[in-house]
Short mmCIF file of C-alpha atoms in Angstrom, two decimals:
data_model
loop_
_atom_site.label_atom_id
_atom_site.label_comp_id
_atom_site.label_asym_id
_atom_site.label_seq_id
_atom_site.Cartn_x
_atom_site.Cartn_y
_atom_site.Cartn_z
CA MET A 1020 -35.96 27.74 -29.79
CA ILE A 1021 -34.36 24.45 -28.76
CA ALA A 1022 -32.73 23.29 -31.92
CA ILE A 1023 -30.80 20.64 -30.08
CA ALA A 1024 -33.67 18.73 -28.50
CA GLY A 1025 -33.11 14.99 -28.23
CA GLN A 1026 -29.37 15.35 -27.91
CA ARG A 1027 -27.93 12.57 -25.77
CA TRP A 1028 -25.65 13.15 -22.82
CA ARG A 1029 -23.16 10.80 -21.25
CA ARG A 1030 -20.76 11.35 -18.37
CA PRO A 1031 -17.25 11.85 -19.77
CA PRO A 1032 -15.26 8.62 -19.14
CA LEU A 1033 -12.43 8.61 -16.61
CA ILE A 1034 -9.92 7.57 -19.28
CA ALA A 1035 -10.60 9.58 -22.39
CA ASP A 1036 -8.63 7.47 -24.86
CA VAL A 1037 -10.87 4.58 -26.00
CA ARG A 1038 -8.00 2.29 -26.98
CA LEU A 1039 -6.15 2.86 -23.70
CA ARG A 1040 -9.32 2.27 -21.71
CA TRP A 1041 -10.03 -1.11 -23.34
CA ALA A 1042 -6.39 -2.14 -23.26
CA LEU A 1043 -6.36 -1.60 -19.49
CA ILE A 1044 -9.60 -3.52 -18.93
CA VAL A 1045 -8.59 -6.49 -21.13
CA GLY A 1046 -5.06 -6.50 -19.73
CA ALA A 1047 -6.31 -6.63 -16.15
CA LEU A 1048 -8.72 -9.49 -16.96
CA VAL A 1049 -6.05 -11.53 -18.75
CA TYR A 1050 -3.60 -11.09 -15.89
CA LEU A 1051 -6.20 -12.06 -13.30
CA THR A 1052 -7.13 -15.22 -15.22
CA LEU A 1053 -3.50 -16.27 -15.64
CA ALA A 1054 -2.70 -15.51 -12.01
CA LEU A 1055 -5.64 -17.56 -10.74
CA ALA A 1056 -4.68 -20.45 -13.02
CA SER A 1057 -1.12 -20.44 -11.68
CA LEU A 1058 -2.26 -20.97 -8.08
CA GLU A 1059 -2.59 -24.75 -8.65
CA VAL A 1060 -5.48 -25.34 -6.32
CA ASN A 1061 -5.25 -29.03 -5.41
CA TRP A 1062 -8.77 -30.12 -4.53
CA ASN A 1063 -7.63 -33.52 -3.26
CA ARG A 1064 -5.41 -32.00 -0.64
CA ILE A 1065 -8.13 -29.63 0.42
CA ALA A 1066 -10.50 -32.56 0.80
CA GLU A 1067 -7.94 -34.40 2.93
CA GLY A 1068 -7.27 -31.30 4.99
CA LEU A 1069 -10.88 -30.68 5.92
CA PRO A 1070 -11.31 -33.56 8.41
CA ARG A 1071 -7.95 -32.64 9.91
CA ALA A 1072 -9.17 -29.09 10.38
CA LEU A 1073 -12.29 -30.39 12.09
CA ARG A 1074 -10.23 -32.54 14.46
CA PHE A 1075 -8.00 -29.57 15.17
CA ILE A 1076 -10.94 -27.35 15.96
CA ALA A 1077 -12.55 -30.05 18.05
CA ALA A 1078 -9.41 -30.22 20.18
CA PHE A 1079 -10.06 -26.63 21.21
CA PHE A 1080 -13.23 -27.63 23.00
CA PRO A 1081 -13.96 -27.32 25.77
CA PRO A 1082 -11.54 -24.46 26.49
CA ASP A 1083 -9.55 -25.12 29.62
CA PHE A 1084 -9.01 -22.05 31.74
CA VAL A 1085 -8.02 -23.98 34.87
CA SER A 1086 -5.00 -26.24 34.42
CA ARG A 1087 -2.69 -23.56 33.07
CA TRP A 1088 -4.34 -20.58 34.75
CA GLY A 1089 -1.10 -19.56 36.48
CA ASP A 1090 0.73 -19.27 33.15
CA ILE A 1091 -2.21 -17.61 31.43
CA TYR A 1092 -2.58 -15.06 34.21
CA GLU A 1093 1.11 -14.27 34.20
CA GLY A 1094 1.21 -13.94 30.40
CA LEU A 1095 -1.85 -11.76 30.41
CA LEU A 1096 -0.45 -9.44 33.05
CA GLU A 1097 2.80 -9.23 31.14
CA SER A 1098 0.97 -8.39 27.92
CA LEU A 1099 -1.17 -5.72 29.53
CA THR A 1100 1.86 -4.16 31.20
CA MET A 1101 3.74 -4.22 27.91
CA THR A 1102 0.77 -2.71 26.09
CA VAL A 1103 0.16 0.16 28.48
CA THR A 1104 3.81 1.10 29.05
CA SER A 1105 4.73 0.92 25.38
CA THR A 1106 1.68 2.95 24.37
CA VAL A 1107 2.42 5.68 26.91
CA VAL A 1108 6.11 5.85 26.03
CA GLY A 1109 5.27 5.64 22.33
CA ILE A 1110 2.84 8.55 22.55
CA ALA A 1111 5.29 10.63 24.57
CA ILE A 1112 7.90 10.20 21.83
CA SER A 1113 5.41 10.46 18.96
CA VAL A 1114 4.03 13.86 19.84
CA PRO A 1115 7.24 15.85 19.32
CA ILE A 1116 8.12 13.78 16.25
CA GLY A 1117 4.62 14.24 14.88
CA ILE A 1118 4.84 18.00 15.35
CA GLY A 1119 8.25 17.99 13.70
CA ALA A 1120 6.92 16.01 10.77
CA ALA A 1121 4.15 18.51 9.98
CA ARG A 1122 5.23 20.73 7.11
CA ASN A 1123 3.20 23.75 8.22
CA VAL A 1124 4.77 23.86 11.68
CA ALA A 1125 8.39 22.73 11.42
CA PRO A 1126 11.34 24.07 9.40
CA TRP A 1127 12.36 21.81 6.53
CA TRP A 1128 15.39 20.15 8.12
CA ILE A 1129 13.40 19.08 11.18
CA TYR A 1130 10.61 18.00 8.88
CA VAL A 1131 12.93 15.82 6.81
CA SER A 1132 14.54 14.13 9.82
CA CYS A 1133 11.22 13.44 11.54
CA ARG A 1134 9.75 12.04 8.34
CA GLY A 1135 12.86 9.86 8.12
CA ILE A 1136 12.30 8.45 11.61
CA ILE A 1137 8.69 7.74 10.74
CA ALA A 1138 9.64 6.01 7.50
CA ILE A 1139 12.13 3.76 9.31
CA SER A 1140 9.63 2.89 12.00
CA ARG A 1141 6.91 2.14 9.47
CA SER A 1142 8.96 0.13 7.04
CA PHE A 1143 9.27 -2.89 9.35
CA GLN A 1144 6.42 -5.01 10.55
CA GLU A 1145 6.22 -5.54 14.33
CA VAL A 1146 7.26 -9.20 14.11
CA ILE A 1147 10.48 -8.32 12.32
CA ILE A 1148 11.38 -5.65 14.85
CA ALA A 1149 10.51 -8.06 17.66
CA ILE A 1150 12.89 -10.68 16.26
CA LEU A 1151 15.61 -8.03 16.13
CA PHE A 1152 14.99 -6.83 19.69
CA VAL A 1153 14.80 -10.40 21.03
CA ALA A 1154 18.17 -11.05 19.43
CA LEU A 1155 19.53 -7.84 20.99
CA PHE A 1156 18.03 -7.96 24.48
CA GLY A 1157 17.04 -11.59 24.94
CA PHE A 1158 13.65 -13.22 25.43
CA GLY A 1159 11.00 -11.53 27.52
CA PRO A 1160 8.77 -8.52 27.83
CA LEU A 1161 11.55 -5.92 27.52
CA ALA A 1162 11.96 -6.81 23.85
CA GLY A 1163 8.18 -6.66 23.46
CA PHE A 1164 7.97 -3.29 25.17
CA LEU A 1165 10.66 -1.85 22.91
CA THR A 1166 9.08 -3.31 19.79
CA LEU A 1167 5.66 -1.88 20.52
CA SER A 1168 7.03 1.53 21.51
CA PHE A 1169 8.99 1.68 18.29
CA ALA A 1170 6.03 0.68 16.17
CA THR A 1171 3.77 3.17 17.97
CA ILE A 1172 6.08 6.02 16.98
CA GLY A 1173 5.72 5.33 13.27
CA PHE A 1174 1.98 4.98 13.46
CA LEU A 1175 1.09 7.85 15.76
CA SER A 1176 3.61 10.43 14.52
CA LYS A 1177 2.57 9.98 10.93
CA LEU A 1178 -1.15 10.31 11.60
CA LEU A 1179 -0.63 13.19 14.03
CA ALA A 1180 1.56 15.01 11.50
CA GLU A 1181 -1.07 14.58 8.82
CA ASP A 1182 -3.74 15.90 11.15
CA ILE A 1183 -1.62 18.93 12.00
CA GLU A 1184 -1.15 19.60 8.30
CA ASP A 1185 -4.93 19.57 7.89
CA ILE A 1186 -5.74 22.14 10.58
CA ASP A 1187 -7.62 25.34 9.91
CA PRO A 1188 -4.75 27.79 9.30
CA GLY A 1189 -6.95 30.75 10.24
CA GLN A 1190 -7.11 29.75 13.89
CA ALA A 1191 -3.36 29.22 14.03
CA GLU A 1192 -2.71 32.53 12.27
CA ALA A 1193 -4.84 34.40 14.78
CA ILE A 1194 -2.80 33.04 17.66
CA ARG A 1195 0.42 33.96 15.89
CA ALA A 1196 -0.89 37.51 15.42
CA THR A 1197 -1.22 37.96 19.19
CA GLY A 1198 2.57 37.77 19.59
CA ALA A 1199 2.52 34.27 21.03
CA SER A 1200 5.78 32.31 21.23
CA TRP A 1201 6.17 29.13 19.19
CA LEU A 1202 5.27 26.88 22.11
CA GLN A 1203 2.25 29.00 22.97
CA TRP A 1204 1.25 28.92 19.35
CA ILE A 1205 1.35 25.10 19.36
CA ASN A 1206 -0.52 24.96 22.66
CA TYR A 1207 -3.30 27.40 21.72
CA GLY A 1208 -3.45 27.38 17.94
CA ILE A 1209 -2.71 23.74 17.07
CA GLN A 1210 -3.29 21.48 20.04
CA PRO A 1211 -7.01 22.18 20.53
CA GLN A 1212 -7.59 21.40 16.87
CA VAL A 1213 -5.87 18.02 16.87
CA MET A 1214 -6.59 16.84 20.42
CA PRO A 1215 -9.73 14.77 19.74
CA ARG A 1216 -7.99 12.92 16.95
CA LEU A 1217 -4.85 12.41 19.03
CA ILE A 1218 -6.92 10.87 21.82
CA GLY A 1219 -8.78 8.67 19.34
CA LEU A 1220 -5.56 7.51 17.70
CA SER A 1221 -3.92 6.80 21.04
CA LEU A 1222 -6.81 4.60 22.12
CA TYR A 1223 -6.76 2.84 18.80
CA ARG A 1224 -3.03 2.27 19.16
CA LEU A 1225 -3.56 0.85 22.67
CA ASP A 1226 -5.91 -1.63 21.08
CA ILE A 1227 -3.43 -2.50 18.31
CA ASN A 1228 -0.57 -2.84 20.77
CA PHE A 1229 -2.49 -5.39 22.79
CA ARG A 1230 -3.19 -7.48 19.72
CA GLU A 1231 0.39 -7.13 18.55
CA SER A 1232 1.66 -8.16 21.98
CA ALA A 1233 -0.04 -11.51 21.40
CA VAL A 1234 1.68 -11.87 18.02
CA ILE A 1235 5.19 -10.84 18.98
CA GLY A 1236 5.06 -13.18 22.00
CA ILE A 1237 5.31 -16.00 19.48
CA VAL A 1238 8.77 -14.85 18.42
CA GLY A 1239 9.91 -14.65 22.03
CA ALA A 1240 8.96 -11.16 23.13
CA GLY A 1241 6.99 -12.36 26.15
CA GLY A 1242 3.39 -11.82 27.12
CA ILE A 1243 0.24 -13.73 26.33
CA GLY A 1244 1.64 -14.65 22.91
CA ALA A 1245 4.40 -16.63 24.58
CA THR A 1246 1.80 -18.46 26.68
CA LEU A 1247 -0.24 -19.21 23.59
CA ASN A 1248 2.81 -20.46 21.74
CA THR A 1249 3.79 -22.75 24.61
CA ALA A 1250 0.29 -24.17 24.83
CA ILE A 1251 0.22 -25.00 21.14
CA ASP A 1252 3.74 -26.48 21.25
CA ARG A 1253 2.58 -28.80 24.02
CA TYR A 1254 -0.54 -29.78 22.06
CA GLU A 1255 -2.64 -28.29 24.88
CA PHE A 1256 -5.22 -26.93 22.48
CA ASP A 1257 -7.85 -26.52 25.20
CA SER A 1258 -5.58 -24.10 27.08
CA ALA A 1259 -4.74 -22.35 23.81
CA ALA A 1260 -8.48 -21.94 23.22
CA ALA A 1261 -8.80 -20.31 26.63
CA VAL A 1262 -6.04 -17.87 25.74
CA LEU A 1263 -7.67 -17.04 22.41
CA LEU A 1264 -11.02 -16.41 24.08
CA ILE A 1265 -9.43 -14.10 26.60
CA ILE A 1266 -7.72 -12.16 23.82
CA ILE A 1267 -11.00 -11.82 21.95
CA VAL A 1268 -12.81 -10.56 25.04
CA ILE A 1269 -10.11 -7.99 25.85
CA VAL A 1270 -9.94 -6.72 22.27
CA MET A 1271 -13.71 -6.37 22.15
CA PHE A 1272 -13.69 -4.54 25.45
CA ALA A 1273 -10.98 -2.18 24.19
CA GLU A 1274 -12.92 -1.64 20.99
CA TYR A 1275 -16.17 -0.67 22.70
CA SER A 1276 -14.62 1.46 25.40
CA SER A 1277 -12.42 3.36 22.96
CA SER A 1278 -15.29 4.14 20.61
CA TRP A 1279 -17.30 5.31 23.61
CA ILE A 1280 -14.48 7.59 24.77
CA ARG A 1281 -13.93 8.90 21.23
CA GLY A 1282 -17.60 9.82 21.07
CA LYS A 1283 -17.22 11.75 24.31
CA VAL A 1284 -14.23 13.89 23.31
CA GLN A 1285 -15.54 15.19 19.99
CA MET B 1412 1.29 56.09 14.46
CA LEU B 1413 1.41 53.70 11.52
CA ARG B 1414 3.58 54.66 8.62
CA ILE B 1415 3.97 52.59 5.49
CA GLU B 1416 6.59 53.49 2.89
CA GLY B 1417 7.06 51.91 -0.49
CA LEU B 1418 5.51 48.64 0.69
CA THR B 1419 5.75 46.00 -2.02
CA LYS B 1420 4.79 42.38 -1.94
CA ARG B 1421 5.42 39.95 -4.75
CA TYR B 1422 4.28 36.40 -4.02
CA ARG B 1423 6.37 33.44 -5.02
CA THR B 1424 3.87 32.79 -7.79
CA GLY B 1425 4.96 36.10 -9.31
CA ASP B 1426 1.77 37.99 -8.49
CA LEU B 1427 2.43 41.55 -7.49
CA ALA B 1428 -0.01 42.06 -4.60
CA LEU B 1429 1.26 45.43 -3.39
CA ASP B 1430 3.05 47.97 -5.54
CA LYS B 1431 4.97 50.64 -3.59
CA VAL B 1432 2.18 51.59 -1.23
CA ASP B 1433 2.67 54.71 0.89
CA LEU B 1434 0.21 55.24 3.69
CA GLU B 1435 0.07 56.95 7.02
CA VAL B 1436 -2.51 56.39 9.75
CA PRO B 1437 -2.39 58.86 12.63
CA GLY B 1438 -3.25 57.77 16.17
CA GLY B 1439 -6.95 57.34 16.83
CA GLN B 1440 -7.97 57.37 13.18
CA VAL B 1441 -10.31 54.71 11.85
CA MET B 1442 -9.53 54.08 8.22
CA ALA B 1443 -11.33 51.83 5.79
CA LEU B 1444 -9.45 50.04 3.07
CA ILE B 1445 -11.67 49.26 0.14
CA GLY B 1446 -11.04 47.67 -3.21
CA PRO B 1447 -12.00 44.72 -5.38
CA SER B 1448 -11.07 41.15 -4.43
CA GLY B 1449 -7.41 40.55 -5.09
CA ALA B 1450 -6.52 44.24 -4.82
CA GLY B 1451 -4.11 43.45 -1.98
CA LYS B 1452 -6.16 44.58 1.03
CA SER B 1453 -5.54 41.43 3.07
CA THR B 1454 -1.92 41.35 2.04
CA LEU B 1455 -1.48 44.95 3.12
CA ILE B 1456 -2.67 44.47 6.67
CA ARG B 1457 -0.82 41.18 6.97
CA CYS B 1458 2.38 42.88 5.89
CA VAL B 1459 1.94 45.32 8.76
CA ASN B 1460 2.29 42.62 11.42
CA ARG B 1461 4.36 40.45 9.09
CA LEU B 1462 2.07 37.48 9.00
CA VAL B 1463 3.02 37.97 5.37
CA GLU B 1464 6.63 38.95 4.83
CA PRO B 1465 6.88 42.10 2.64
CA SER B 1466 9.24 41.98 -0.35
CA ALA B 1467 10.31 45.60 -0.06
CA GLY B 1468 9.42 48.80 1.73
CA ARG B 1469 9.13 49.82 5.34
CA VAL B 1470 6.46 49.66 8.00
CA ARG B 1471 6.77 51.75 11.13
CA LEU B 1472 4.60 51.57 14.20
CA GLY B 1473 5.37 54.55 16.41
CA ASP B 1474 9.15 54.52 16.74
CA THR B 1475 9.54 50.85 15.85
CA GLU B 1476 10.44 49.79 12.38
CA ILE B 1477 8.50 46.54 12.09
CA THR B 1478 10.18 45.44 8.88
CA GLY B 1479 13.63 45.34 10.46
CA LEU B 1480 12.80 43.31 13.55
CA SER B 1481 14.20 39.95 14.58
CA ARG B 1482 11.75 37.17 15.39
CA ARG B 1483 11.80 37.87 19.10
CA GLU B 1484 11.36 41.60 18.64
CA LEU B 1485 8.61 41.00 16.10
CA ARG B 1486 6.67 39.02 18.68
CA ARG B 1487 6.93 41.92 21.07
CA ALA B 1488 5.78 44.32 18.35
CA ARG B 1489 2.83 42.10 17.41
CA ARG B 1490 1.40 42.58 20.89
CA ARG B 1491 0.83 46.20 19.97
CA MET B 1492 -1.30 45.30 16.94
CA GLY B 1493 -4.64 43.62 17.56
CA MET B 1494 -6.05 41.70 14.63
CA ILE B 1495 -9.66 40.87 13.83
CA PHE B 1496 -10.52 38.35 11.13
CA GLN B 1497 -13.18 37.67 8.53
CA GLU B 1498 -13.97 34.11 9.61
CA PHE B 1499 -13.43 35.17 13.23
CA ALA B 1500 -10.47 32.75 13.52
CA LEU B 1501 -11.38 31.76 17.04
CA VAL B 1502 -9.89 28.54 18.30
CA GLU B 1503 -13.09 26.57 18.03
CA ARG B 1504 -12.49 24.06 20.78
CA LEU B 1505 -11.37 26.55 23.38
CA THR B 1506 -13.80 28.41 25.60
CA VAL B 1507 -14.72 32.05 25.09
CA MET B 1508 -12.52 33.00 28.04
CA GLU B 1509 -9.52 31.06 26.73
CA ASN B 1510 -9.93 32.70 23.35
CA VAL B 1511 -10.06 36.15 24.89
CA LEU B 1512 -7.12 35.46 27.18
CA SER B 1513 -5.11 34.23 24.22
CA GLY B 1514 -4.80 37.93 23.40
CA GLN B 1515 -2.43 38.05 26.37
CA LEU B 1516 -0.10 35.35 25.06
CA GLY B 1517 2.52 37.86 24.02
CA HIS B 1518 2.65 39.17 27.59
CA VAL B 1519 2.90 35.97 29.64
CA GLY B 1520 5.33 33.08 29.79
CA PHE B 1521 4.68 29.61 28.38
CA TRP B 1522 3.90 27.77 31.62
CA ARG B 1523 1.48 30.39 32.82
CA SER B 1524 -0.40 30.22 29.56
CA TYR B 1525 -0.14 26.42 29.41
CA LEU B 1526 -1.67 26.07 32.88
CA ARG B 1527 -4.19 28.83 32.09
CA ARG B 1528 -2.94 30.78 35.11
CA PHE B 1529 -3.04 34.28 33.68
CA PRO B 1530 -2.11 37.26 35.88
CA GLN B 1531 -5.09 38.71 37.72
CA PRO B 1532 -5.01 42.06 35.87
CA ALA B 1533 -5.31 40.16 32.59
CA VAL B 1534 -8.26 38.15 33.89
CA ASP B 1535 -9.89 41.35 35.14
CA ALA B 1536 -9.38 42.95 31.75
CA ALA B 1537 -10.89 39.88 30.07
CA TYR B 1538 -14.02 40.03 32.24
CA GLN B 1539 -14.32 43.75 31.63
CA THR B 1540 -13.90 43.44 27.89
CA LEU B 1541 -16.39 40.58 27.64
CA GLU B 1542 -18.84 42.69 29.59
CA ARG B 1543 -18.21 45.57 27.20
CA VAL B 1544 -18.84 43.52 24.06
CA GLY B 1545 -21.93 41.99 25.64
CA LEU B 1546 -20.80 38.42 26.23
CA ALA B 1547 -20.62 38.37 30.03
CA ASP B 1548 -22.94 35.36 30.17
CA GLN B 1549 -21.07 33.22 27.60
CA ILE B 1550 -17.70 33.04 29.30
CA ASP B 1551 -17.29 29.29 29.65
CA LYS B 1552 -19.04 28.28 26.46
CA ARG B 1553 -16.94 26.77 23.72
CA ALA B 1554 -16.33 29.17 20.85
CA ASP B 1555 -17.99 26.88 18.33
CA ALA B 1556 -21.24 27.07 20.29
CA LEU B 1557 -21.69 30.77 19.52
CA SER B 1558 -23.45 32.56 16.67
CA GLY B 1559 -21.51 34.51 14.05
CA GLY B 1560 -22.02 37.90 15.67
CA GLN B 1561 -21.08 36.56 19.08
CA ARG B 1562 -17.95 34.98 17.66
CA GLN B 1563 -16.84 38.22 16.13
CA ARG B 1564 -17.34 39.90 19.50
CA VAL B 1565 -15.02 37.33 21.02
CA GLY B 1566 -12.56 38.09 18.24
CA ILE B 1567 -12.77 41.78 19.07
CA ALA B 1568 -12.32 41.11 22.77
CA ARG B 1569 -9.26 38.97 22.04
CA ALA B 1570 -7.70 41.75 19.98
CA LEU B 1571 -8.43 44.30 22.71
CA LEU B 1572 -6.85 42.14 25.39
CA GLN B 1573 -3.51 42.64 23.71
CA GLN B 1574 -3.75 46.27 24.86
CA PRO B 1575 -2.97 47.25 21.28
CA GLU B 1576 -2.25 50.66 19.83
CA ILE B 1577 -3.79 49.81 16.51
CA LEU B 1578 -6.37 47.35 15.24
CA LEU B 1579 -5.86 45.53 11.96
CA VAL B 1580 -9.28 44.41 10.86
CA ASP B 1581 -9.72 42.03 7.93
CA GLU B 1582 -13.25 41.95 6.50
CA PRO B 1583 -14.95 41.92 9.91
CA THR B 1584 -18.45 41.69 8.52
CA ALA B 1585 -18.08 39.49 5.44
CA SER B 1586 -19.50 36.43 7.21
CA LEU B 1587 -22.32 38.28 8.95
CA ASP B 1588 -25.87 39.34 8.10
CA PRO B 1589 -26.54 43.05 7.44
CA LYS B 1590 -27.86 43.88 10.87
CA THR B 1591 -25.07 42.10 12.73
CA SER B 1592 -22.58 43.69 10.34
CA ARG B 1593 -23.69 47.15 11.35
CA GLN B 1594 -23.59 46.26 15.02
CA ILE B 1595 -20.10 44.86 14.72
CA MET B 1596 -18.81 47.84 12.73
CA ARG B 1597 -20.35 50.20 15.23
CA LEU B 1598 -18.81 48.30 18.11
CA ILE B 1599 -15.36 48.37 16.55
CA CYS B 1600 -15.56 52.11 15.87
CA GLU B 1601 -16.90 52.87 19.34
CA LEU B 1602 -14.13 50.90 20.96
CA CYS B 1603 -11.54 52.71 18.86
CA ALA B 1604 -12.95 56.04 20.01
CA GLU B 1605 -13.10 54.94 23.66
CA ARG B 1606 -9.53 53.75 23.73
CA HIS B 1607 -8.09 56.16 21.21
CA LEU B 1608 -7.10 53.27 18.94
CA ALA B 1609 -6.17 53.61 15.33
CA ALA B 1610 -7.69 51.03 12.99
CA VAL B 1611 -7.24 49.83 9.46
CA ILE B 1612 -10.41 48.06 8.35
CA ASN B 1613 -10.54 46.03 5.16
CA ILE B 1614 -14.09 46.05 3.99
CA HIS B 1615 -16.10 45.03 0.96
CA ASP B 1616 -19.25 46.88 1.84
CA VAL B 1617 -18.65 50.46 0.71
CA GLN B 1618 -21.86 51.85 2.20
CA LEU B 1619 -21.11 50.30 5.56
CA ALA B 1620 -17.65 51.82 5.46
CA GLN B 1621 -19.03 55.25 4.57
CA LEU B 1622 -21.34 55.06 7.54
CA PHE B 1623 -18.70 54.50 10.17
CA VAL B 1624 -15.19 55.58 9.23
CA GLN B 1625 -13.37 58.91 8.99
CA ARG B 1626 -11.18 58.08 6.04
CA VAL B 1627 -11.32 55.77 3.07
CA VAL B 1628 -8.39 54.43 1.08
CA GLY B 1629 -9.10 52.71 -2.20
CA LEU B 1630 -6.75 50.02 -3.39
CA ARG B 1631 -6.63 48.64 -6.89
CA ALA B 1632 -4.11 46.12 -8.19
CA GLY B 1633 -1.81 46.83 -5.27
CA GLN B 1634 -1.82 50.61 -5.65
CA VAL B 1635 -3.56 53.38 -3.72
CA VAL B 1636 -5.99 55.02 -6.15
CA PHE B 1637 -8.07 56.99 -3.67
CA ASP B 1638 -7.45 58.52 -0.28
CA GLY B 1639 -9.99 60.83 1.25
CA PRO B 1640 -13.12 61.30 3.35
CA PRO B 1641 -16.06 58.90 2.85
CA SER B 1642 -18.05 61.70 1.21
CA GLY B 1643 -15.52 61.78 -1.61
CA LEU B 1644 -16.65 58.42 -2.96
CA ASN B 1645 -18.48 59.52 -6.10
CA PRO B 1646 -19.18 57.34 -9.15
CA GLU B 1647 -15.98 58.50 -10.81
CA VAL B 1648 -13.90 57.42 -7.80
CA LEU B 1649 -15.74 54.13 -7.44
CA THR B 1650 -15.04 53.40 -11.09
CA ARG B 1651 -11.38 54.17 -10.50
CA ILE B 1652 -11.31 51.70 -7.62
CA TYR B 1653 -13.59 48.92 -8.80
CA GLY B 1654 -13.86 49.41 -12.56
CA GLU B 1655 -16.75 50.27 -14.83
CA GLU B 1656 -20.23 49.83 -13.33
CA ASP B 1657 -23.46 51.80 -12.97
CA TRP B 1658 -22.87 53.50 -9.62
CA THR B 1659 -25.86 55.87 -9.76
CA THR B 1660 -27.84 54.23 -6.94
CA ALA B 1661 -24.97 54.54 -4.50
CA ALA B 1662 -24.30 58.11 -5.63
CA THR B 1663 -27.90 59.32 -5.39
CA ARG B 1664 -28.17 57.76 -1.99
CA ARG B 1665 -25.19 59.75 -0.85
CA LYS B 1666 -26.55 62.95 -2.35
CA GLY B 1667 -29.81 62.46 -0.46
CA THR B 1668 -28.13 62.11 2.91
CA ASP B 1669 -25.58 64.87 2.32
CA GLY B 1670 -25.57 67.64 4.88
CA GLY B 1671 -27.27 65.82 7.70
CA ASP B 1672 -24.54 63.25 7.29
CA ASP B 1673 -22.56 63.87 10.43
CA ASP B 1674 -25.63 63.92 12.61
CA ALA B 1675 -26.80 60.65 11.11
CA LEU B 1676 -23.39 59.13 11.74
CA ASP B 1677 -23.30 60.30 15.31
CA GLU B 1678 -26.77 58.98 15.88
CA GLU B 1679 -25.69 55.61 14.51
CA ARG B 1680 -22.71 55.50 16.74
CA MET B 1681 -24.56 56.62 19.85
CA ALA B 1682 -27.25 54.02 19.36
CA GLY B 1683 -25.10 51.49 21.19
CA ILE B 1684 -25.14 47.80 20.60
CA VAL B 1685 -28.32 45.84 20.70
#
């Protein structure tokens, strides 16, 4: 009955053409080898650098929270203010743009313009935008606030739009069938479906904005980053260490609390 | 009540889903629409409330020509057509009450609905309807916490809260077990009788349809190939609708229950919901 007993079976390969498959593998290996060889790793300089690194790290200890506490406190407050305000403003602007950038909800011309805004916001890294805003509005937290708000829009609108595009169309269709207006349709048919993710993303963005506020402070946009930068410029590594520790603690706190909240809203 | 003339739908892919369908459903009549998958049943009822835009033809509900309406007018017309779905299509994260009240969305303004401050008569109607479909004790549960049969009852209550003149019902029992299916079909037909509602019910299960409805329309490849009483569904007709198959079991079963048919039907419908 089974004339084909003993026949072997193999999973069909991802790339069917044997020659193409091997050409890709060999090509990738050759490139990787050449690229690594071109890095010119200078072991002598690494050896010299190591003790310097140790001295540098040693200068961080013990962290000094006291002597510059006034500056640290001020920078911290500025950063937190910047973070919260920019996140709230960013979300407020992101929601309409995110809705507009969802293909299943918006007409094409709104879709195209909202996607355009998102693309612009996403194409620049925070530091670059911060440099621009510092040049426009001067040093200080205003530039930081604007930078973070702007960056939040690109992040949140895009992810919100993608979530809206992934909704269960049946639920939305049912609301449309009741004779609901467009706004009611969004409020009843779409919003409940994307709300948990919107809350999760917003908390995540709050977290990111705090970390970014430390980075953009270095280019003059105020906040704890500015304090950190000053401390390092003055070779006060012990104060810098204090700042870094505080940043770590706050980020960890944000991380744990946001994952706890996300668990609650599912 | 509902009058469909020359209704045609060709999808952008080129598929002809409906081919010049003429159909009339008088007030209070419960009609089953049967046919193989892809025959255009879902498209037909979605063309009635224009969730799917028809390519040609006319749909009239009472004196209103649905096919000629502007967006705003269409919304007003949709209030008069309650829709019930196969996968229930409840908003999963909203409560039972919110889902039922969403049937009122066409009647209230945005802020009222946004703040969930529906007019008292609407809230009264929601309580009443939930009581009627047997969900009085589930009001503040989230829709996704309910069983399939309970969900479909919420779907029915939502459709009723629109105060519709006609129900458009898309495969109400396809996601349910046989017993729940019968209960749901019975409930829908009872409610139609109570409120003198017309209904168009898409349904796969021919025997279930025969049990509950007054009229059966068979659709095949977008055309009406049968229109008559449930007792008219003999093997020859079933072959015309669904294609070649040995229909003898269904036919003999019908022959056996012939005569006492109406009594049996009445008994079914009087049995109430369990």
